[in-house]
Amino acid sequence: MIVILKQDTPKEEVGKVVHHFEQKGLSIHLSEGQRTTIVGLVGDTAAIDINDVKAIPCVEDAKRVQEPFKKANRKFHEDDTIVRAGSVVLGGGHFSVIAGPCSVENEEQIAALAKAVLQAGAQGLRGGAFKPRTSPYAFQGLEEKGLELLAHAKKESGLPIVSEITDSADIPLFQDVDIIQVGARSMQNFRLLKNLGGIRKPILLKRGLSNSIEELLMSAEYIMAEGNEQVILCERGIRTFETATRNTLDISAVPVLKRLSHLPVVVDPSHAGGAAWLVPSLAKAAVAAGADGLLIEVHNNPEKALSDGAQSLTPAQFERLMKTLRQYASLEGKTMRE
Ligand code: PEP
Ligand code: MN
């Protein structure tokens, strides 16, 4: 249930309303927007008579929320949530591009790519250290060493870093990582989501290969329910009958997610298309659809990449795309840091 308070309700009154519902065993999600204050009630609200709530003097209106996701729901939080990590700012009109290799391969590679993507205008650096691969015989990532090399590249470039976690036990290793990525294959690893809910760091949550939009939002809810509200939703393509592309980019998911939730939405055109030549078209479509940012794979020698070379842009291709994306973002009224 959401309880909308009258404009300019004094803080003391807001506190009383919160206390009133807390005493009923509900947890409260308070959202103080520019125009209104919304008190979101999480828990079993079935026994609450909505007319009693509406009768509270400072209450403007009260509504039951039908959707199973509450804290991620835009009804609970009217304004866009803005997630910040250094130069990466997502949501509320801010647009950022996070770029880098699929996997961190060695010191020279990640250092060179950090420099290249920074020069091209990216706001964040990505690089996988723990790689979820279909085959156990494929390159699994440099693991702890990979995170160290990534942290070094962050120090040298000043770019905040994004890397994927596959196991809760590794959380302590992610101290220097600014945004922790949950990969498509882990989207419904609920224990992992709960544990990430216990830390105070932005989580980039990728949509699962065969998961619905509502399931993605429920996974975000798992993280938020534990107290971490810094969640970034990522559309990275879903599995369909189509075989011409690696996945099918569900472009409709962008406006749907923006409508249903206040959380920032980023698109990964690299894993969606699976081919470098497709990346610019999908990236532009994402901006036009209302995305708050992009996650793009870039490699200095795609042919020799240890993972996802076919979908990786060269630094030159990425630089060209960034110029176009700046124009697209500005057309959409979004601001992107220089
Ligand atoms: C990745 O970002 O390199 C990755 C493995 O992505 P996904 O989980 O979307 O497949
Ligand atoms: Mn990849």
Short mmCIF file of N, CA and C in Angstrom, two decimals, residues 236-322:
data_model
loop_
_atom_site.label_atom_id
_atom_site.label_comp_id
_atom_site.label_asym_id
_atom_site.label_seq_id
_atom_site.Cartn_x
_atom_site.Cartn_y
_atom_site.Cartn_z
N ARG A 236 19.99 -7.09 -21.45
CA ARG A 236 21.14 -7.57 -22.23
C ARG A 236 20.73 -8.60 -23.29
N GLY A 237 19.45 -8.57 -23.65
CA GLY A 237 18.97 -9.50 -24.66
C GLY A 237 18.45 -10.77 -24.01
N ILE A 238 17.41 -11.31 -24.61
CA ILE A 238 16.79 -12.53 -24.07
C ILE A 238 16.79 -13.61 -25.14
N ARG A 239 16.54 -14.83 -24.72
CA ARG A 239 16.55 -15.96 -25.64
C ARG A 239 15.20 -16.05 -26.35
N THR A 240 15.24 -16.10 -27.67
CA THR A 240 13.99 -16.27 -28.43
C THR A 240 14.25 -17.33 -29.50
N PHE A 241 13.30 -17.52 -30.40
CA PHE A 241 13.49 -18.50 -31.49
C PHE A 241 14.46 -17.98 -32.55
N GLU A 242 14.78 -16.68 -32.50
CA GLU A 242 15.62 -16.07 -33.53
C GLU A 242 17.09 -16.48 -33.35
N THR A 243 17.74 -16.84 -34.45
CA THR A 243 19.14 -17.27 -34.35
C THR A 243 20.10 -16.32 -35.07
N ALA A 244 19.56 -15.28 -35.73
CA ALA A 244 20.43 -14.36 -36.47
C ALA A 244 21.29 -13.51 -35.55
N THR A 245 20.84 -13.35 -34.30
CA THR A 245 21.61 -12.60 -33.32
C THR A 245 21.83 -13.50 -32.10
N ARG A 246 22.85 -13.16 -31.28
CA ARG A 246 23.15 -14.01 -30.12
C ARG A 246 21.96 -14.11 -29.18
N ASN A 247 21.34 -12.94 -28.94
CA ASN A 247 20.11 -12.86 -28.15
C ASN A 247 19.19 -11.88 -28.87
N THR A 248 17.99 -11.70 -28.37
CA THR A 248 17.10 -10.69 -28.95
C THR A 248 17.03 -9.52 -27.98
N LEU A 249 17.50 -8.34 -28.41
CA LEU A 249 17.43 -7.19 -27.52
C LEU A 249 15.96 -6.81 -27.34
N ASP A 250 15.47 -6.91 -26.12
CA ASP A 250 14.08 -6.55 -25.86
C ASP A 250 14.05 -5.04 -25.60
N ILE A 251 13.96 -4.30 -26.67
CA ILE A 251 14.02 -2.84 -26.55
C ILE A 251 12.81 -2.29 -25.79
N SER A 252 11.68 -3.00 -25.91
CA SER A 252 10.47 -2.55 -25.18
C SER A 252 10.67 -2.61 -23.68
N ALA A 253 11.59 -3.47 -23.24
CA ALA A 253 11.82 -3.59 -21.79
C ALA A 253 12.26 -2.24 -21.21
N VAL A 254 12.93 -1.42 -22.03
CA VAL A 254 13.45 -0.15 -21.49
C VAL A 254 12.30 0.77 -21.06
N PRO A 255 11.39 1.16 -21.98
CA PRO A 255 10.28 2.01 -21.50
C PRO A 255 9.38 1.32 -20.48
N VAL A 256 9.23 0.00 -20.58
CA VAL A 256 8.38 -0.71 -19.61
C VAL A 256 9.01 -0.61 -18.22
N LEU A 257 10.31 -0.87 -18.14
CA LEU A 257 11.00 -0.79 -16.83
C LEU A 257 10.98 0.63 -16.28
N LYS A 258 11.17 1.61 -17.17
CA LYS A 258 11.18 3.00 -16.71
C LYS A 258 9.79 3.40 -16.16
N ARG A 259 8.77 2.81 -16.74
CA ARG A 259 7.41 3.13 -16.29
C ARG A 259 7.09 2.44 -14.96
N LEU A 260 7.52 1.17 -14.85
CA LEU A 260 7.18 0.40 -13.65
C LEU A 260 8.07 0.71 -12.46
N SER A 261 9.30 1.15 -12.75
CA SER A 261 10.27 1.32 -11.67
C SER A 261 10.99 2.67 -11.75
N HIS A 262 11.50 3.10 -10.59
CA HIS A 262 12.28 4.34 -10.53
C HIS A 262 13.77 4.07 -10.70
N LEU A 263 14.13 2.79 -10.80
CA LEU A 263 15.56 2.44 -10.87
C LEU A 263 16.13 2.75 -12.25
N PRO A 264 17.42 3.12 -12.32
CA PRO A 264 18.01 3.38 -13.64
C PRO A 264 18.09 2.10 -14.48
N VAL A 265 17.98 2.29 -15.79
CA VAL A 265 18.00 1.16 -16.72
C VAL A 265 19.16 1.35 -17.71
N VAL A 266 20.03 0.35 -17.80
CA VAL A 266 21.08 0.40 -18.80
C VAL A 266 20.90 -0.76 -19.77
N VAL A 267 21.45 -0.57 -20.96
CA VAL A 267 21.36 -1.61 -21.99
C VAL A 267 22.76 -2.07 -22.36
N ASP A 268 22.90 -3.39 -22.54
CA ASP A 268 24.16 -3.99 -22.97
C ASP A 268 23.95 -4.48 -24.41
N PRO A 269 24.34 -3.65 -25.40
CA PRO A 269 24.12 -4.05 -26.79
C PRO A 269 25.10 -5.12 -27.25
N SER A 270 26.18 -5.33 -26.51
CA SER A 270 27.21 -6.29 -26.92
C SER A 270 26.72 -7.72 -26.77
N HIS A 271 26.22 -8.07 -25.56
CA HIS A 271 25.72 -9.43 -25.35
C HIS A 271 24.38 -9.64 -26.04
N ALA A 272 23.65 -8.56 -26.28
CA ALA A 272 22.36 -8.69 -26.97
C ALA A 272 22.57 -9.13 -28.42
N GLY A 273 23.42 -8.39 -29.14
CA GLY A 273 23.61 -8.68 -30.56
C GLY A 273 24.60 -9.80 -30.81
N GLY A 274 25.66 -9.81 -30.01
CA GLY A 274 26.70 -10.84 -30.18
C GLY A 274 27.63 -10.58 -31.36
N ALA A 275 27.52 -9.40 -31.99
CA ALA A 275 28.39 -9.07 -33.13
C ALA A 275 28.71 -7.58 -33.09
N ALA A 276 29.97 -7.26 -33.30
CA ALA A 276 30.41 -5.86 -33.20
C ALA A 276 29.64 -4.94 -34.14
N TRP A 277 29.34 -5.44 -35.34
CA TRP A 277 28.68 -4.57 -36.32
C TRP A 277 27.27 -4.16 -35.87
N LEU A 278 26.67 -4.94 -34.99
CA LEU A 278 25.32 -4.64 -34.51
C LEU A 278 25.30 -3.63 -33.37
N VAL A 279 26.44 -3.51 -32.68
CA VAL A 279 26.47 -2.71 -31.45
C VAL A 279 26.02 -1.25 -31.65
N PRO A 280 26.54 -0.52 -32.67
CA PRO A 280 26.10 0.88 -32.81
C PRO A 280 24.59 1.02 -32.98
N SER A 281 23.97 0.19 -33.80
CA SER A 281 22.51 0.30 -34.01
C SER A 281 21.75 0.05 -32.72
N LEU A 282 22.14 -1.01 -32.01
CA LEU A 282 21.42 -1.35 -30.77
C LEU A 282 21.65 -0.30 -29.69
N ALA A 283 22.87 0.25 -29.66
CA ALA A 283 23.18 1.29 -28.65
C ALA A 283 22.34 2.53 -28.92
N LYS A 284 22.24 2.93 -30.16
CA LYS A 284 21.44 4.12 -30.51
C LYS A 284 19.96 3.88 -30.19
N ALA A 285 19.49 2.67 -30.50
CA ALA A 285 18.09 2.34 -30.22
C ALA A 285 17.82 2.43 -28.71
N ALA A 286 18.79 1.99 -27.92
CA ALA A 286 18.63 2.01 -26.46
C ALA A 286 18.49 3.44 -25.95
N VAL A 287 19.30 4.34 -26.48
CA VAL A 287 19.21 5.75 -26.04
C VAL A 287 17.84 6.30 -26.42
N ALA A 288 17.43 6.00 -27.63
CA ALA A 288 16.14 6.51 -28.11
C ALA A 288 14.98 5.94 -27.28
N ALA A 289 15.15 4.72 -26.78
CA ALA A 289 14.08 4.08 -25.99
C ALA A 289 14.03 4.59 -24.55
N GLY A 290 15.04 5.38 -24.16
CA GLY A 290 14.99 5.97 -22.82
C GLY A 290 15.97 5.39 -21.82
N ALA A 291 16.97 4.63 -22.30
CA ALA A 291 17.96 4.05 -21.37
C ALA A 291 18.74 5.16 -20.67
N ASP A 292 19.22 4.85 -19.47
CA ASP A 292 20.02 5.80 -18.69
C ASP A 292 21.52 5.58 -18.88
N GLY A 293 21.85 4.51 -19.60
CA GLY A 293 23.27 4.25 -19.80
C GLY A 293 23.47 3.00 -20.64
N LEU A 294 24.74 2.74 -20.95
CA LEU A 294 25.10 1.59 -21.78
C LEU A 294 26.31 0.87 -21.19
N LEU A 295 26.36 -0.44 -21.45
CA LEU A 295 27.49 -1.27 -21.04
C LEU A 295 28.02 -1.88 -22.34
N ILE A 296 29.24 -1.49 -22.73
CA ILE A 296 29.73 -1.87 -24.06
C ILE A 296 31.09 -2.56 -23.95
N GLU A 297 31.23 -3.70 -24.68
CA GLU A 297 32.52 -4.40 -24.66
C GLU A 297 33.46 -3.83 -25.73
N VAL A 298 34.68 -3.54 -25.26
CA VAL A 298 35.72 -2.98 -26.14
C VAL A 298 36.99 -3.79 -25.93
N HIS A 299 37.69 -4.12 -27.01
CA HIS A 299 38.94 -4.88 -26.90
C HIS A 299 39.95 -4.33 -27.90
N ASN A 300 41.22 -4.28 -27.48
CA ASN A 300 42.23 -3.72 -28.40
C ASN A 300 42.61 -4.68 -29.52
N ASN A 301 42.27 -5.95 -29.35
CA ASN A 301 42.54 -6.93 -30.41
C ASN A 301 41.43 -7.98 -30.37
N PRO A 302 40.22 -7.60 -30.85
CA PRO A 302 39.06 -8.49 -30.70
C PRO A 302 39.31 -9.92 -31.20
N GLU A 303 40.09 -10.06 -32.26
CA GLU A 303 40.31 -11.41 -32.81
C GLU A 303 41.03 -12.33 -31.83
N LYS A 304 41.81 -11.71 -30.95
CA LYS A 304 42.60 -12.52 -30.00
C LYS A 304 41.98 -12.52 -28.59
N ALA A 305 40.80 -11.91 -28.45
CA ALA A 305 40.19 -11.81 -27.11
C ALA A 305 39.94 -13.20 -26.53
N LEU A 306 40.11 -13.33 -25.22
CA LEU A 306 39.90 -14.64 -24.57
C LEU A 306 38.41 -14.93 -24.36
N SER A 307 37.58 -13.89 -24.48
CA SER A 307 36.12 -14.12 -24.45
C SER A 307 35.42 -12.99 -25.19
N ASP A 308 34.34 -13.34 -25.86
CA ASP A 308 33.45 -12.37 -26.52
C ASP A 308 34.12 -11.40 -27.50
N GLY A 309 35.14 -11.88 -28.20
CA GLY A 309 35.82 -11.03 -29.19
C GLY A 309 34.90 -10.58 -30.32
N ALA A 310 34.04 -11.48 -30.78
CA ALA A 310 33.19 -11.18 -31.95
C ALA A 310 32.28 -9.98 -31.71
N GLN A 311 31.94 -9.74 -30.46
CA GLN A 311 31.00 -8.63 -30.18
C GLN A 311 31.73 -7.40 -29.65
N SER A 312 33.06 -7.47 -29.57
CA SER A 312 33.82 -6.35 -28.99
C SER A 312 34.19 -5.32 -30.05
N LEU A 313 34.01 -4.06 -29.70
CA LEU A 313 34.41 -2.97 -30.60
C LEU A 313 35.90 -2.72 -30.40
N THR A 314 36.57 -2.22 -31.44
CA THR A 314 37.94 -1.76 -31.26
C THR A 314 37.85 -0.37 -30.62
N PRO A 315 38.93 0.10 -29.99
CA PRO A 315 38.88 1.45 -29.42
C PRO A 315 38.47 2.51 -30.45
N ALA A 316 38.93 2.36 -31.70
CA ALA A 316 38.58 3.35 -32.74
C ALA A 316 37.08 3.33 -33.03
N GLN A 317 36.52 2.12 -33.12
CA GLN A 317 35.07 2.00 -33.36
C GLN A 317 34.28 2.58 -32.18
N PHE A 318 34.79 2.31 -30.99
CA PHE A 318 34.10 2.81 -29.79
C PHE A 318 34.14 4.34 -29.75
N GLU A 319 35.28 4.90 -30.10
CA GLU A 319 35.40 6.37 -30.08
C GLU A 319 34.41 7.01 -31.06
N ARG A 320 34.28 6.40 -32.22
CA ARG A 320 33.32 6.91 -33.22
C ARG A 320 31.89 6.82 -32.68
N LEU A 321 31.58 5.69 -32.07
CA LEU A 321 30.23 5.50 -31.52
C LEU A 321 29.94 6.51 -30.42
N MET A 322 30.93 6.79 -29.58
CA MET A 322 30.73 7.74 -28.47
C MET A 322 30.33 9.12 -28.99
#
